[in-house]
Coordinates of C-alpha atoms and ligand atoms in Angstrom, one line a residue:
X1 CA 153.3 128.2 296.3
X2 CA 156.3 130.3 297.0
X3 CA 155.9 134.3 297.8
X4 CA 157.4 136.4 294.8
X5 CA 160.7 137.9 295.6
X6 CA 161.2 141.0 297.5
X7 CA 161.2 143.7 295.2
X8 CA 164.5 144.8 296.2
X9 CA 166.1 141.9 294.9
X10 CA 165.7 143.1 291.3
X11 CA 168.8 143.8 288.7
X12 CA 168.8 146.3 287.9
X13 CA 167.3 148.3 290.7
X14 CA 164.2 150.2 290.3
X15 CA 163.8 153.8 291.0
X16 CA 161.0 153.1 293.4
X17 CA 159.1 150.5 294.9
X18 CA 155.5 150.6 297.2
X19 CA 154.4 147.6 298.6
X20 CA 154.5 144.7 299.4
X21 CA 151.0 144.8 300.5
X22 CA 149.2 141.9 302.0
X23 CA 147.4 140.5 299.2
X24 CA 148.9 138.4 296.3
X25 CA 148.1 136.0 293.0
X26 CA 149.4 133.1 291.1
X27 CA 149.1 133.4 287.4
X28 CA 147.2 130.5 286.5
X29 CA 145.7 129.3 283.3
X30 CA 142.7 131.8 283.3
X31 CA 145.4 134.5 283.7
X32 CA 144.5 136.7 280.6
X33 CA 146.4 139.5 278.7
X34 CA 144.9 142.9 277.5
X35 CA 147.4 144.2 275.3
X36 CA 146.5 148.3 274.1
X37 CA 147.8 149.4 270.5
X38 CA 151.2 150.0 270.7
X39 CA 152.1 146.6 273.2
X40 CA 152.5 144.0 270.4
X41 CA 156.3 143.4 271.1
X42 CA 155.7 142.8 274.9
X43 CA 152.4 140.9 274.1
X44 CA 154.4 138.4 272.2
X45 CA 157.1 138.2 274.6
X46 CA 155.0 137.5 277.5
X47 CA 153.4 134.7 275.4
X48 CA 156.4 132.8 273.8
X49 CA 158.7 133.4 277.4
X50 CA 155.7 133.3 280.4
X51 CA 153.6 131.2 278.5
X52 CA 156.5 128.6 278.0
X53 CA 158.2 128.7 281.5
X54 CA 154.9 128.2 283.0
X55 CA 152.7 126.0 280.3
X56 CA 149.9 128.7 280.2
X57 CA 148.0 130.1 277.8
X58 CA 147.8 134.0 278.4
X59 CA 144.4 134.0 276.2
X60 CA 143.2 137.6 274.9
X61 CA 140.8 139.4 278.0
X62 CA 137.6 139.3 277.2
X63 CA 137.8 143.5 277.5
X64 CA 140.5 145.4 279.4
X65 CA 138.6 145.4 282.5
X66 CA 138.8 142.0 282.6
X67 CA 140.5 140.8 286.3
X68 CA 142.9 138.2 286.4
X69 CA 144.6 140.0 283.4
X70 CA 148.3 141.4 282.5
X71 CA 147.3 144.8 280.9
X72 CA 149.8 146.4 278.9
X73 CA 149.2 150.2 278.1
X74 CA 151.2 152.8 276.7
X75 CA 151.0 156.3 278.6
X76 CA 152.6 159.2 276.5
X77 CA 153.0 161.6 279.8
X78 CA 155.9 158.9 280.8
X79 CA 159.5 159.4 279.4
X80 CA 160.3 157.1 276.7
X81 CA 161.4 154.0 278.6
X82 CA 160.0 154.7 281.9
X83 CA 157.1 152.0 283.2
X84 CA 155.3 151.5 286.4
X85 CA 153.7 148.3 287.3
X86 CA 151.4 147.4 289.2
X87 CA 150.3 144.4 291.2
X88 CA 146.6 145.4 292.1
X89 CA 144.9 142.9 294.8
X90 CA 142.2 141.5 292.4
X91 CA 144.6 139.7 290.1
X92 CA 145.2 142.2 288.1
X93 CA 148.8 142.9 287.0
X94 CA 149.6 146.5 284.5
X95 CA 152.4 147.5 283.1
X96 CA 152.1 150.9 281.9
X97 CA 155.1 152.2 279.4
X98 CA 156.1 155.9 278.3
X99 CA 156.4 154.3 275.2
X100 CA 156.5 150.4 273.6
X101 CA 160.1 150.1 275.2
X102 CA 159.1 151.8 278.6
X103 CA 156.0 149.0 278.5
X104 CA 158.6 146.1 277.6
X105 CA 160.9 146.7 280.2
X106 CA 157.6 146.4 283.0
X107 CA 157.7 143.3 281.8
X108 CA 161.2 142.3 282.1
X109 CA 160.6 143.2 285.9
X110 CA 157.8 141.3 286.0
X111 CA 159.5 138.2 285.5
X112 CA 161.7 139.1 287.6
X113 CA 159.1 138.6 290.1
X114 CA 158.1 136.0 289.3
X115 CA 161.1 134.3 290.3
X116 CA 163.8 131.9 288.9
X117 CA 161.8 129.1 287.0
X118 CA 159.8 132.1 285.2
X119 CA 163.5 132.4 283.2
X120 CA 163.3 128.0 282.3
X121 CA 161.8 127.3 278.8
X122 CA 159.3 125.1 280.0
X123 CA 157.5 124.4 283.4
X124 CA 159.5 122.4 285.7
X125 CA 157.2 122.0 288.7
X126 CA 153.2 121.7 288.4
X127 CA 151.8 124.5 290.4
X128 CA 155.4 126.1 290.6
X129 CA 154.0 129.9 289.8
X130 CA 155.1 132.6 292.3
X131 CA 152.3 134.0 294.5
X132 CA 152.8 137.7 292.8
X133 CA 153.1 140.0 296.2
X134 CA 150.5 143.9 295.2
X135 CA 152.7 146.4 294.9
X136 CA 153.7 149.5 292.8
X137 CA 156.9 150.1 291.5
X138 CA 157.9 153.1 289.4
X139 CA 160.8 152.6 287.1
X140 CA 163.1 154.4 284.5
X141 CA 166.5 154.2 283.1
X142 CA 169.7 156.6 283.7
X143 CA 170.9 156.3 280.5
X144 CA 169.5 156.0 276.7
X145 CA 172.8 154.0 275.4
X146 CA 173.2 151.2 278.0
X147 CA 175.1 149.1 275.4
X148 CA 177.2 145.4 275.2
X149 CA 180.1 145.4 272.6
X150 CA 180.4 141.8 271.1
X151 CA 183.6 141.1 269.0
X152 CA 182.4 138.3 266.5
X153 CA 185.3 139.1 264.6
X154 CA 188.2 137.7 266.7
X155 CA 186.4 134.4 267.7
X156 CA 182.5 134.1 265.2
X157 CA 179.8 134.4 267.6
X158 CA 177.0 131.7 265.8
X159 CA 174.1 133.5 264.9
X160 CA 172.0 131.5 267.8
X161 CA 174.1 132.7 270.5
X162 CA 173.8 136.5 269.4
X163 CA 169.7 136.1 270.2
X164 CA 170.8 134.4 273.3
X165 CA 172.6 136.9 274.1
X166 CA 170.2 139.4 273.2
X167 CA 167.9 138.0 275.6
X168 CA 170.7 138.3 278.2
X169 CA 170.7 141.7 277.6
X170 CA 166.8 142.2 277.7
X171 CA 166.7 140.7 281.0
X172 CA 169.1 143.3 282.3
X173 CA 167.7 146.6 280.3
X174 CA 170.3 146.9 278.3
X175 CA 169.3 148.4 274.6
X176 CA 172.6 148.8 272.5
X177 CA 174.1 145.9 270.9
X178 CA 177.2 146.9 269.4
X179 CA 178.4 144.0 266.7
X180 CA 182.4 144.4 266.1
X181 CA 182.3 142.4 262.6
X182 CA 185.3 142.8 261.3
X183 CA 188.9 143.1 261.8
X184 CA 192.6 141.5 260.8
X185 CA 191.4 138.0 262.4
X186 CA 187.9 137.8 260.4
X187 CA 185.2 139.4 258.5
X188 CA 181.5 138.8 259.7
X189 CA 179.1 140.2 257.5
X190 CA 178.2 138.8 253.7
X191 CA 178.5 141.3 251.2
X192 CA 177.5 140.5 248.0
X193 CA 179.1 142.7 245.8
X194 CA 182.5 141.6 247.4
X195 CA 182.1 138.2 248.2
X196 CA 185.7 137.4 248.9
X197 CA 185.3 139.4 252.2
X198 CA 183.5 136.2 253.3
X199 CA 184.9 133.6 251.2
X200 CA 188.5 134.1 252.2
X201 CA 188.1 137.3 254.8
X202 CA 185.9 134.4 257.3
X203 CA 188.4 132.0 257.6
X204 CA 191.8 131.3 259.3
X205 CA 193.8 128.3 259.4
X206 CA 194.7 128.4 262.8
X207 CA 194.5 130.4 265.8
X208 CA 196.9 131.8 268.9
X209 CA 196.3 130.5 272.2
X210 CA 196.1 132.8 275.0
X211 CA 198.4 136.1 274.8
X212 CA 199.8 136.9 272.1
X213 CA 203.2 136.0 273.8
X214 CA 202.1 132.4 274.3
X215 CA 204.2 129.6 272.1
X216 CA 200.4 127.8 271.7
X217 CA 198.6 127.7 268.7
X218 CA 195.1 125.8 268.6
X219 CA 195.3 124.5 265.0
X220 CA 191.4 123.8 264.6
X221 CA 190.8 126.0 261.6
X222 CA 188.4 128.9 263.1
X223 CA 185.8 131.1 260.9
X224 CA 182.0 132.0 260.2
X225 CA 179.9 134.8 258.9
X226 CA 176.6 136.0 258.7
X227 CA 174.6 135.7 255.5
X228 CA 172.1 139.0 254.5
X229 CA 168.9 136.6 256.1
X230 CA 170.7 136.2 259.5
X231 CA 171.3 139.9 260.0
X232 CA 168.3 140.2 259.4
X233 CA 166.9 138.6 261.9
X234 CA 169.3 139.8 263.9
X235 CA 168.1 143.2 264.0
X236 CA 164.7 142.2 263.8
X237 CA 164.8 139.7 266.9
X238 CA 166.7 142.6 268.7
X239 CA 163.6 145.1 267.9
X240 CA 161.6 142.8 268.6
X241 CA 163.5 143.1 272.7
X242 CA 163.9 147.6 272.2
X243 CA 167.4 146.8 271.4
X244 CA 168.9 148.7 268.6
X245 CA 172.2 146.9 266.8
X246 CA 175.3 149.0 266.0
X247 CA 177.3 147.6 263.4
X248 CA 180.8 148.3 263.3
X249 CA 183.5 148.0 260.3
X250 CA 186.5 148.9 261.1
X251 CA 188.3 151.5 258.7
X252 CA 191.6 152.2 258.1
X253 CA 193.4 150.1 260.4
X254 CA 192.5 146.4 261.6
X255 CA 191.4 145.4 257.8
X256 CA 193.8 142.3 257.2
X257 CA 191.0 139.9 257.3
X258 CA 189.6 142.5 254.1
X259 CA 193.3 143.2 252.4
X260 CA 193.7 139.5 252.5
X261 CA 190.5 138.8 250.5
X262 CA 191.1 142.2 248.2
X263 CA 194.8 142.8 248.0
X264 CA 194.3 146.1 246.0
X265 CA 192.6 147.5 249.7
X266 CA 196.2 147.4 251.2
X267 CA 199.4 149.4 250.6
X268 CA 200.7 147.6 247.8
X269 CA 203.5 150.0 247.0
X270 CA 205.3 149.0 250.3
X271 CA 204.2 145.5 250.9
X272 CA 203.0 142.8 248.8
X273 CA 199.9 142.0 249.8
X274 CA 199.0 139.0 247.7
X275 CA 201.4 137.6 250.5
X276 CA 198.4 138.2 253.3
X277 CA 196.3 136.1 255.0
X278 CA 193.6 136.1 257.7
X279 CA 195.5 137.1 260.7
X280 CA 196.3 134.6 263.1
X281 CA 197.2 136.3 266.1
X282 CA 196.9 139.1 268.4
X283 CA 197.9 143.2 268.8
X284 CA 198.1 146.1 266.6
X285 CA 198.2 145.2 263.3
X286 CA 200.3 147.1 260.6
X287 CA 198.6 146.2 257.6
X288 CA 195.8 149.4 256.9
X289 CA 193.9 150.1 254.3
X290 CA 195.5 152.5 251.4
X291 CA 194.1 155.8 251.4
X292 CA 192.7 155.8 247.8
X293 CA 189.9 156.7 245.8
X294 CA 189.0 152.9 245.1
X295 CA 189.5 152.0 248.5
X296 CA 186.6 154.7 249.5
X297 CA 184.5 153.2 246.5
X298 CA 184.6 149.5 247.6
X299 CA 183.8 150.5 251.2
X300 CA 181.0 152.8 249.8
X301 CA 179.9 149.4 248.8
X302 CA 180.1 147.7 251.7
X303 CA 178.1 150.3 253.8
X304 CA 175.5 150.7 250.9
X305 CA 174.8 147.0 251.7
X306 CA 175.2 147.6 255.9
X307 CA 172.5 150.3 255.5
X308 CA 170.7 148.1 254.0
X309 CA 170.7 145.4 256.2
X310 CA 169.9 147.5 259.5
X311 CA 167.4 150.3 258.8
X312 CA 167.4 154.0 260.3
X313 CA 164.7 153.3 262.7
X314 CA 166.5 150.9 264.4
X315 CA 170.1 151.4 263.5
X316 CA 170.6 155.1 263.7
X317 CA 174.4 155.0 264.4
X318 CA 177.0 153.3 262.3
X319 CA 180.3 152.7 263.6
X320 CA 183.4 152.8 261.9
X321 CA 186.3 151.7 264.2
X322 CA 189.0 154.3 263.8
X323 CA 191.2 152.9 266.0
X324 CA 195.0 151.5 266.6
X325 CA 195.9 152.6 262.8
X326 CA 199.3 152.5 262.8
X327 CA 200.4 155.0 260.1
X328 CA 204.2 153.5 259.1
X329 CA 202.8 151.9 256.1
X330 CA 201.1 155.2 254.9
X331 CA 205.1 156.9 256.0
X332 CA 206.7 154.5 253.7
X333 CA 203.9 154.4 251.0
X334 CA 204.6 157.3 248.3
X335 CA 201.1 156.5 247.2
X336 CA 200.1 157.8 250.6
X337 CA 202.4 160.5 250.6
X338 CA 201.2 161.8 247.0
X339 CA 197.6 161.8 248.5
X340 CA 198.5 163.7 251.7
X341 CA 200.4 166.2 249.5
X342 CA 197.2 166.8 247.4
X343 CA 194.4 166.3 250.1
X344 CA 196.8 169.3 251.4
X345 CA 195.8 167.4 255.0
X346 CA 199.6 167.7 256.2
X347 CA 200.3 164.5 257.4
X348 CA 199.5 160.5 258.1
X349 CA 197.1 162.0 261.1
X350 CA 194.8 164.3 258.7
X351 CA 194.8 161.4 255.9
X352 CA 193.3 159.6 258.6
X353 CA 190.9 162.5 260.0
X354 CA 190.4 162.5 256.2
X355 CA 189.1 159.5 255.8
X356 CA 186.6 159.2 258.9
X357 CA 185.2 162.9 257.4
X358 CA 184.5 160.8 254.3
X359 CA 182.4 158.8 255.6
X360 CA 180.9 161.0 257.9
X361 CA 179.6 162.8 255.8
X362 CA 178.6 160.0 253.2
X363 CA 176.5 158.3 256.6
X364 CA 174.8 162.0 257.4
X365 CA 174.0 162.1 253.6
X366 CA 172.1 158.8 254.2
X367 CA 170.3 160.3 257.4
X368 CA 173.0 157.8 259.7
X369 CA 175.1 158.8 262.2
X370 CA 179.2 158.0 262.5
X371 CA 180.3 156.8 265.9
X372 CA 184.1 155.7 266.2
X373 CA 186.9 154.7 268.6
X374 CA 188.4 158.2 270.2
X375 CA 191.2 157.9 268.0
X376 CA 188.9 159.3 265.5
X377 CA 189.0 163.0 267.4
X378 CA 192.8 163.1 265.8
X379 CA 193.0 165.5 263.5
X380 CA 189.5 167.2 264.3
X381 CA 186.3 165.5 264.5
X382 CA 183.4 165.7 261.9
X383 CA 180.3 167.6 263.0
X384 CA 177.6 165.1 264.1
X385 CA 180.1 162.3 264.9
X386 CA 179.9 160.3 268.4
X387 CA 182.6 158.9 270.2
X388 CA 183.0 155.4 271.9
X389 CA 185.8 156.7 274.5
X390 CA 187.5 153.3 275.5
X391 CA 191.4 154.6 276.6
X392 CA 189.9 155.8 279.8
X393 CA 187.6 158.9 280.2
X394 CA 189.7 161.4 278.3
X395 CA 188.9 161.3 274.5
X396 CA 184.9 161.3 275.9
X397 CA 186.2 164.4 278.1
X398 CA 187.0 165.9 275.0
X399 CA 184.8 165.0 272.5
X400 CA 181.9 165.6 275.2
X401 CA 183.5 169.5 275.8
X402 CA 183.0 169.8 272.2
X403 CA 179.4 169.0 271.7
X404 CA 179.9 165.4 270.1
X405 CA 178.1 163.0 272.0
X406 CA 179.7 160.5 273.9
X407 CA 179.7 156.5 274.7
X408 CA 181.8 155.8 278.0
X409 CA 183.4 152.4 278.0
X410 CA 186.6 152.7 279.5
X411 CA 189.1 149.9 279.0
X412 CA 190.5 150.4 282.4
X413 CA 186.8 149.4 283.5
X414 CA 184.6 147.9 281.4
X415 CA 186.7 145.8 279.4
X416 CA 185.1 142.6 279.9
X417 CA 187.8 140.7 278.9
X418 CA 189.9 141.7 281.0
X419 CA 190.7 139.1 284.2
X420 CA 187.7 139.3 286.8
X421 CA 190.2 138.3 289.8
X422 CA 194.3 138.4 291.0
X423 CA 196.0 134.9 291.0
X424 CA 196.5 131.7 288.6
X425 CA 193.0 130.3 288.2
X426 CA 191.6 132.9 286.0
X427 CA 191.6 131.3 282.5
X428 CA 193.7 133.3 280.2
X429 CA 194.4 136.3 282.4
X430 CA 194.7 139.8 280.2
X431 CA 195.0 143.3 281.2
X432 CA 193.5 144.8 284.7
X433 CA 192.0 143.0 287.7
X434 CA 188.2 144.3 287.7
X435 CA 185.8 142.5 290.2
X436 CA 182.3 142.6 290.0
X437 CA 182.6 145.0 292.6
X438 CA 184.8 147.0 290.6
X439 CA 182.4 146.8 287.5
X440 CA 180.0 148.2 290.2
X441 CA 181.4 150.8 291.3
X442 CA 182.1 152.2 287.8
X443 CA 181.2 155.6 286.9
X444 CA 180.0 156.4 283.3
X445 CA 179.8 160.6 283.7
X446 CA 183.7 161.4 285.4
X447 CA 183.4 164.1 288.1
X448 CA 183.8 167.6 287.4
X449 CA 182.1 167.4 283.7
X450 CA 180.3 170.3 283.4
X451 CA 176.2 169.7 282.9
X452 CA 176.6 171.0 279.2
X453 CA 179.2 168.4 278.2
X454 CA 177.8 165.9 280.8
X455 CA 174.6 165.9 278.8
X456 CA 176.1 164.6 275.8
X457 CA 177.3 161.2 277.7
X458 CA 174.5 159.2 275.9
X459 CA 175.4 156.3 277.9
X460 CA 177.6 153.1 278.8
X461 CA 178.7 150.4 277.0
X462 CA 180.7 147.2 278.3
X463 CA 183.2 145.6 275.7
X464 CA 183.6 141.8 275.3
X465 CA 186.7 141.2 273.0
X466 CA 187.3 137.7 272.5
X467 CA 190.8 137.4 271.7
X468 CA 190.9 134.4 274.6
X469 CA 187.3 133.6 274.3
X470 CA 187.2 130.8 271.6
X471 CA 183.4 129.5 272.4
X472 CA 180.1 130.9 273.9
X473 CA 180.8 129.3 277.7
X474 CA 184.1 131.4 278.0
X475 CA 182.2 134.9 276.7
X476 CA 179.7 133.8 279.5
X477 CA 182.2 133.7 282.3
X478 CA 183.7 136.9 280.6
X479 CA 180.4 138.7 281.1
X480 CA 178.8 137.4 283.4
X481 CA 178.0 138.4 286.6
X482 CA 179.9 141.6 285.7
X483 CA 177.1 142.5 283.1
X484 CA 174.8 142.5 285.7
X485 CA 176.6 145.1 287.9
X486 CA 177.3 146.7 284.5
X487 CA 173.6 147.0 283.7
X488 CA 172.5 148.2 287.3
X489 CA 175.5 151.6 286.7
X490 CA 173.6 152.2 283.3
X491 CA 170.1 151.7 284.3
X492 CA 170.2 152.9 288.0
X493 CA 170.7 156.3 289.3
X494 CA 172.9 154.7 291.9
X495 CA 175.1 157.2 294.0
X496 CA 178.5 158.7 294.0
X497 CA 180.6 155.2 293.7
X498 CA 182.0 155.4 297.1
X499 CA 178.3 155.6 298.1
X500 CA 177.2 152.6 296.3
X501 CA 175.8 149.9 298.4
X502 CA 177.6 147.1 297.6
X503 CA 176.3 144.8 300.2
X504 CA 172.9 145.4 298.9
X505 CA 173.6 144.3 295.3
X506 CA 175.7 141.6 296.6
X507 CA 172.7 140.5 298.4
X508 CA 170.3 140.9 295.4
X509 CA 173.0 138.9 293.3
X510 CA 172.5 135.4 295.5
X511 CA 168.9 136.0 293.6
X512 CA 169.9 136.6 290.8
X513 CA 172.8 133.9 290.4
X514 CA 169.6 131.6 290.1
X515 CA 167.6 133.5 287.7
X516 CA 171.5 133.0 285.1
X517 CA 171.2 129.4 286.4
X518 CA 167.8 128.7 284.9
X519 CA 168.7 130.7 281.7
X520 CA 171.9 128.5 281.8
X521 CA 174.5 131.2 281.6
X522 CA 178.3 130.1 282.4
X523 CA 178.7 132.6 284.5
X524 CA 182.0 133.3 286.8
X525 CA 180.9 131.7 290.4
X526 CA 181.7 134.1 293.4
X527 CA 184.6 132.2 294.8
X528 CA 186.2 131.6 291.5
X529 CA 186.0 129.5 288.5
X530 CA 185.0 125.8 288.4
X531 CA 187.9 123.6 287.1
X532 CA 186.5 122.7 283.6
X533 CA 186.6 126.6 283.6
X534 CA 190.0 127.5 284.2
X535 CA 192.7 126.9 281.4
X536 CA 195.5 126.1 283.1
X537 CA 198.9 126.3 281.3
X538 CA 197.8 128.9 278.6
X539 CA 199.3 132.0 279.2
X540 CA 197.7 135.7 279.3
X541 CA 199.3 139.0 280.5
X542 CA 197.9 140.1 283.8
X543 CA 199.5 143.7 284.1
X544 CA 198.8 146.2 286.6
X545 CA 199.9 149.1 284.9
X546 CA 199.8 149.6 281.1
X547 CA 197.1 148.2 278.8
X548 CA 196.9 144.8 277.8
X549 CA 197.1 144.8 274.3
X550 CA 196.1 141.4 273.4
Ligands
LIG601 C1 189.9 149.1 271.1 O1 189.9 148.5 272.1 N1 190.9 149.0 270.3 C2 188.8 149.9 270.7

């Protein structure tokens, strides 16, 4: 019987911690669980994930004063997602929640102390359960958006490695799954009354390898989608964890994959789009959407469907992309030119304004809230609108200043595709260098934001594009650690970043290397990448300076 970890080796860290105290338990196979209205989600967890790692039943208490029990409670005097747990000295472990979430994050702790084989799928050593250490910790997140943007659309993300990941993201608190599902490599998402955005949109013949700049192509035809049924679960699976899924479509610009499969979505006075495919490659893409009446229409359809498919309750923000629309198609397009002249919007940047307004207002009609790329403050920003501020701090600056509410995910540090150290061995190196340390020492609310405008940073969110990640073992390397620094800046109240304690984590991380081991995560090692990890030959674009730009 090994002693439970010290509480300070947790990830993230908790606010506070009492204890250890002298006495301890095992959970065992009388170890029951008293679950109060309210604690179904965490009930079930601590079944299907305790219960397996540990082959033990977790049978209902007989009443919930039963000792050797796991209660689970719900006290409304907490804040939402606040818990404290406690490990009481007659066997009794409670988790009490501000609210279901607040209750299921208690647990996610929990098994943190329970140590690494409580995060195996089955028991790997008889007798192997962690003498649980009485203590009291006392626990509560920074931030409500603590978010993970996955791009399915450059390389498909199966539909079993989204849960997995989603599990991933339970075990570090994080509550915002942000699912990029289309754009000029691919579209994602069935949609039945267009089902050419799948049949052809979902499929390219080949694919660039490494930077853009690289003369490799891999030439295994690459595509995939995700039918109504596996959205579905999806989102369900991801309530089932607290987290709520974004789902973005990206409007006007990076719509090839779309103008390919419709070519009456493109500009088709100044290109012939029945000439279009799936893109193939990387970078800014020139072929947008037209900025017609029809072309509002179909994507009315499209996000009748997405509504749909991930309810208010647990979807209350839609995002719409807004970014990298380059406008020399709408210049060139008299079309475009005829509608800017009768919109009476001025130029290619209100048509654009224009169309984000659209559907602003068409989500707030349907009780949903727009969130887009910055780019989407150009030309004035709809009232209600949120911002993902991703070309550094200054859009969220703004938009923040202004009363919208604000997502921080700055490419210059929380682009998790970006290279995670200096030199050759990094495979496919893009954009800047950003350590773990680095990720660490991130800041989500820039200094000198006043409180008013700071109060509308709802949170964080780390971006995994996936240009160079063509399977599930290179978006782990991407991620991982960094996600876990990531996850301690949005859950933590950690200090000024100079003040950080980096040792400290450091230290906490040779824990919780093992806990991704037994989940089986592909995770970057500390002194660099094991050679089936590295892809030498294939080039990227390390750059110091300016942005990558896959
Ligand atoms: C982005 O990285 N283009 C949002």
């Amino acid at each position: 019987m090994t002693r439970d970890t010290p509480a300070h080796d947790l990830v993230p860290a908790p606010v506070r911690v009492a204890g250890p105290y002298r006495s301890g338990f095992p959970l065992d196979r009388g170890t029951t669980l008293s679950a109060a209205p309210g604690t179904e989600t965490t009930e079930r967890w601590l079944r299907a994930v305790l219960g397996a790692a540990y082959g033990l039943p977790l049978r209902d208490a007989a009443d919930e004063d039963a000792t050797n029990s796991i209660r689970l409670r719900i006290d409304p005097g907490l804040a939402p997602e606040a818990y404290r747990l406690h490990v009481l000295s007659d066997h009794v472990v409670e988790i009490v929640g501000g609210s279901p979430a607040g209750v299921f994050w208690g647990a996610q702790t929990l098994r943190q102390l329970l140590g690494p084989d409580a995060f195996r799928r089955a028991p790997v050593r008889a007798g192997s359960q962690t003498l649980l250490v009485a203590r009291t910790i006392e626990d509560e997140p920074r931030f409500p958006w603590r978010g993970l943007m996955l791009d399915v659309a450059r390389h498909f993300m199966p539909k079993d490695d989204v849960l997995r990941q989603l599990d991933l993201m339970a075990a570090h608190k994080l509550n915002v799954l942000h699912l990029h599902l289309t754009d000029d490599q691919g579209w994602r998402i069935e949609i039945k009354r267009h089902p050419r955005l799948t049949e052809v949109g979902a499929w390219r013949a080949r694919t660039k390898w490494g930077h853009r700049a690289s003369p490799l192509w891999n030439e295994t035809p690459h595509g995939g989608f995700y039918t109504h049924d596996d959205i579905r679960e999806i989102v369900a699976y991801a309530a089932d964890r607290h987290i709520s899924v974004v789902p973005e479509i990206d409007v006007p610009g990076h719509s090839q994959a779309a103008i390919a499969a419709y070519p009456e979505l493109g500009n088709t006075d100044v290109v012939d789009t029945t000439a279009l495919s799936v893109w193939d490659t990387w970078g800014v893409n020139p072929n947008v959407l037209a900025p017609t009446e029809a072309v509002l229409r179909f994507y009315e359809g499209v996000f009748e469907e997405v509504l749909d498919l991930f309810p208010a309750e647990t979807s209350p923000f839609v995002h719409i992309g807004g970014d990298e629309c380059p406008k020399d198609q709408w210049k060139a397009s008299a079309t475009a030119q005829a509608r800017i002249a009768e919109l009476g919007v001025g130029d290619e940047d209100g048509l654009q304004s224009w169309f984000v307004r659209h559907f602003d207002r068409w989500l707030a009609d349907r009780g949903r809230r727009l969130i887009g790329w910055d780019e989407i403050l150009e030309g004035g920003l709809a009232e209600g609108a949120a911002v993902s501020s991703w070309r550094g701090y200054a859009g969220g600056v703004t938009a923040a200043e202004a009363g919208h509410d604000v997502v921080m995910c700055p490419e210059q540090q929380v682009y998790l595709d970006h290279r995670q150290a200096a030199g050759e061995d990094e495979p496919m190196p893009i954009g800047y260098v950003r350590t773990l340390a680095d990720v660490y020492r991130f800041e989500p609310v820039p200094p000198g934001l006043a409180p008013e405008a700071a109060a509308h940073i709802l949170g964080t969110q780390a971006n995994v594009w996936t240009e160079v990640m063509e399977n599930r073992a290179r978006v782990d390397y991407q991620t991982y650690p960094r996600l876990a620094a990531f996850a301690e800046v949005a859950w933590s109240r950690l200090p000024a970043p100079e003040e950080r304690d980096l040792a400290d984590f450091e230290r906490r991380m040779t824990t919780h290397y093992e806990r991704l081991d037994a989940l089986g995560v592909d995770y970057r090692p500390p002194g660099g990448p094991h050679p089936w990890q590295r892809r030498p030959g294939v080039r990227g674009r390390p750059l110091e300076g300016a942005p990558p730009n896959v």
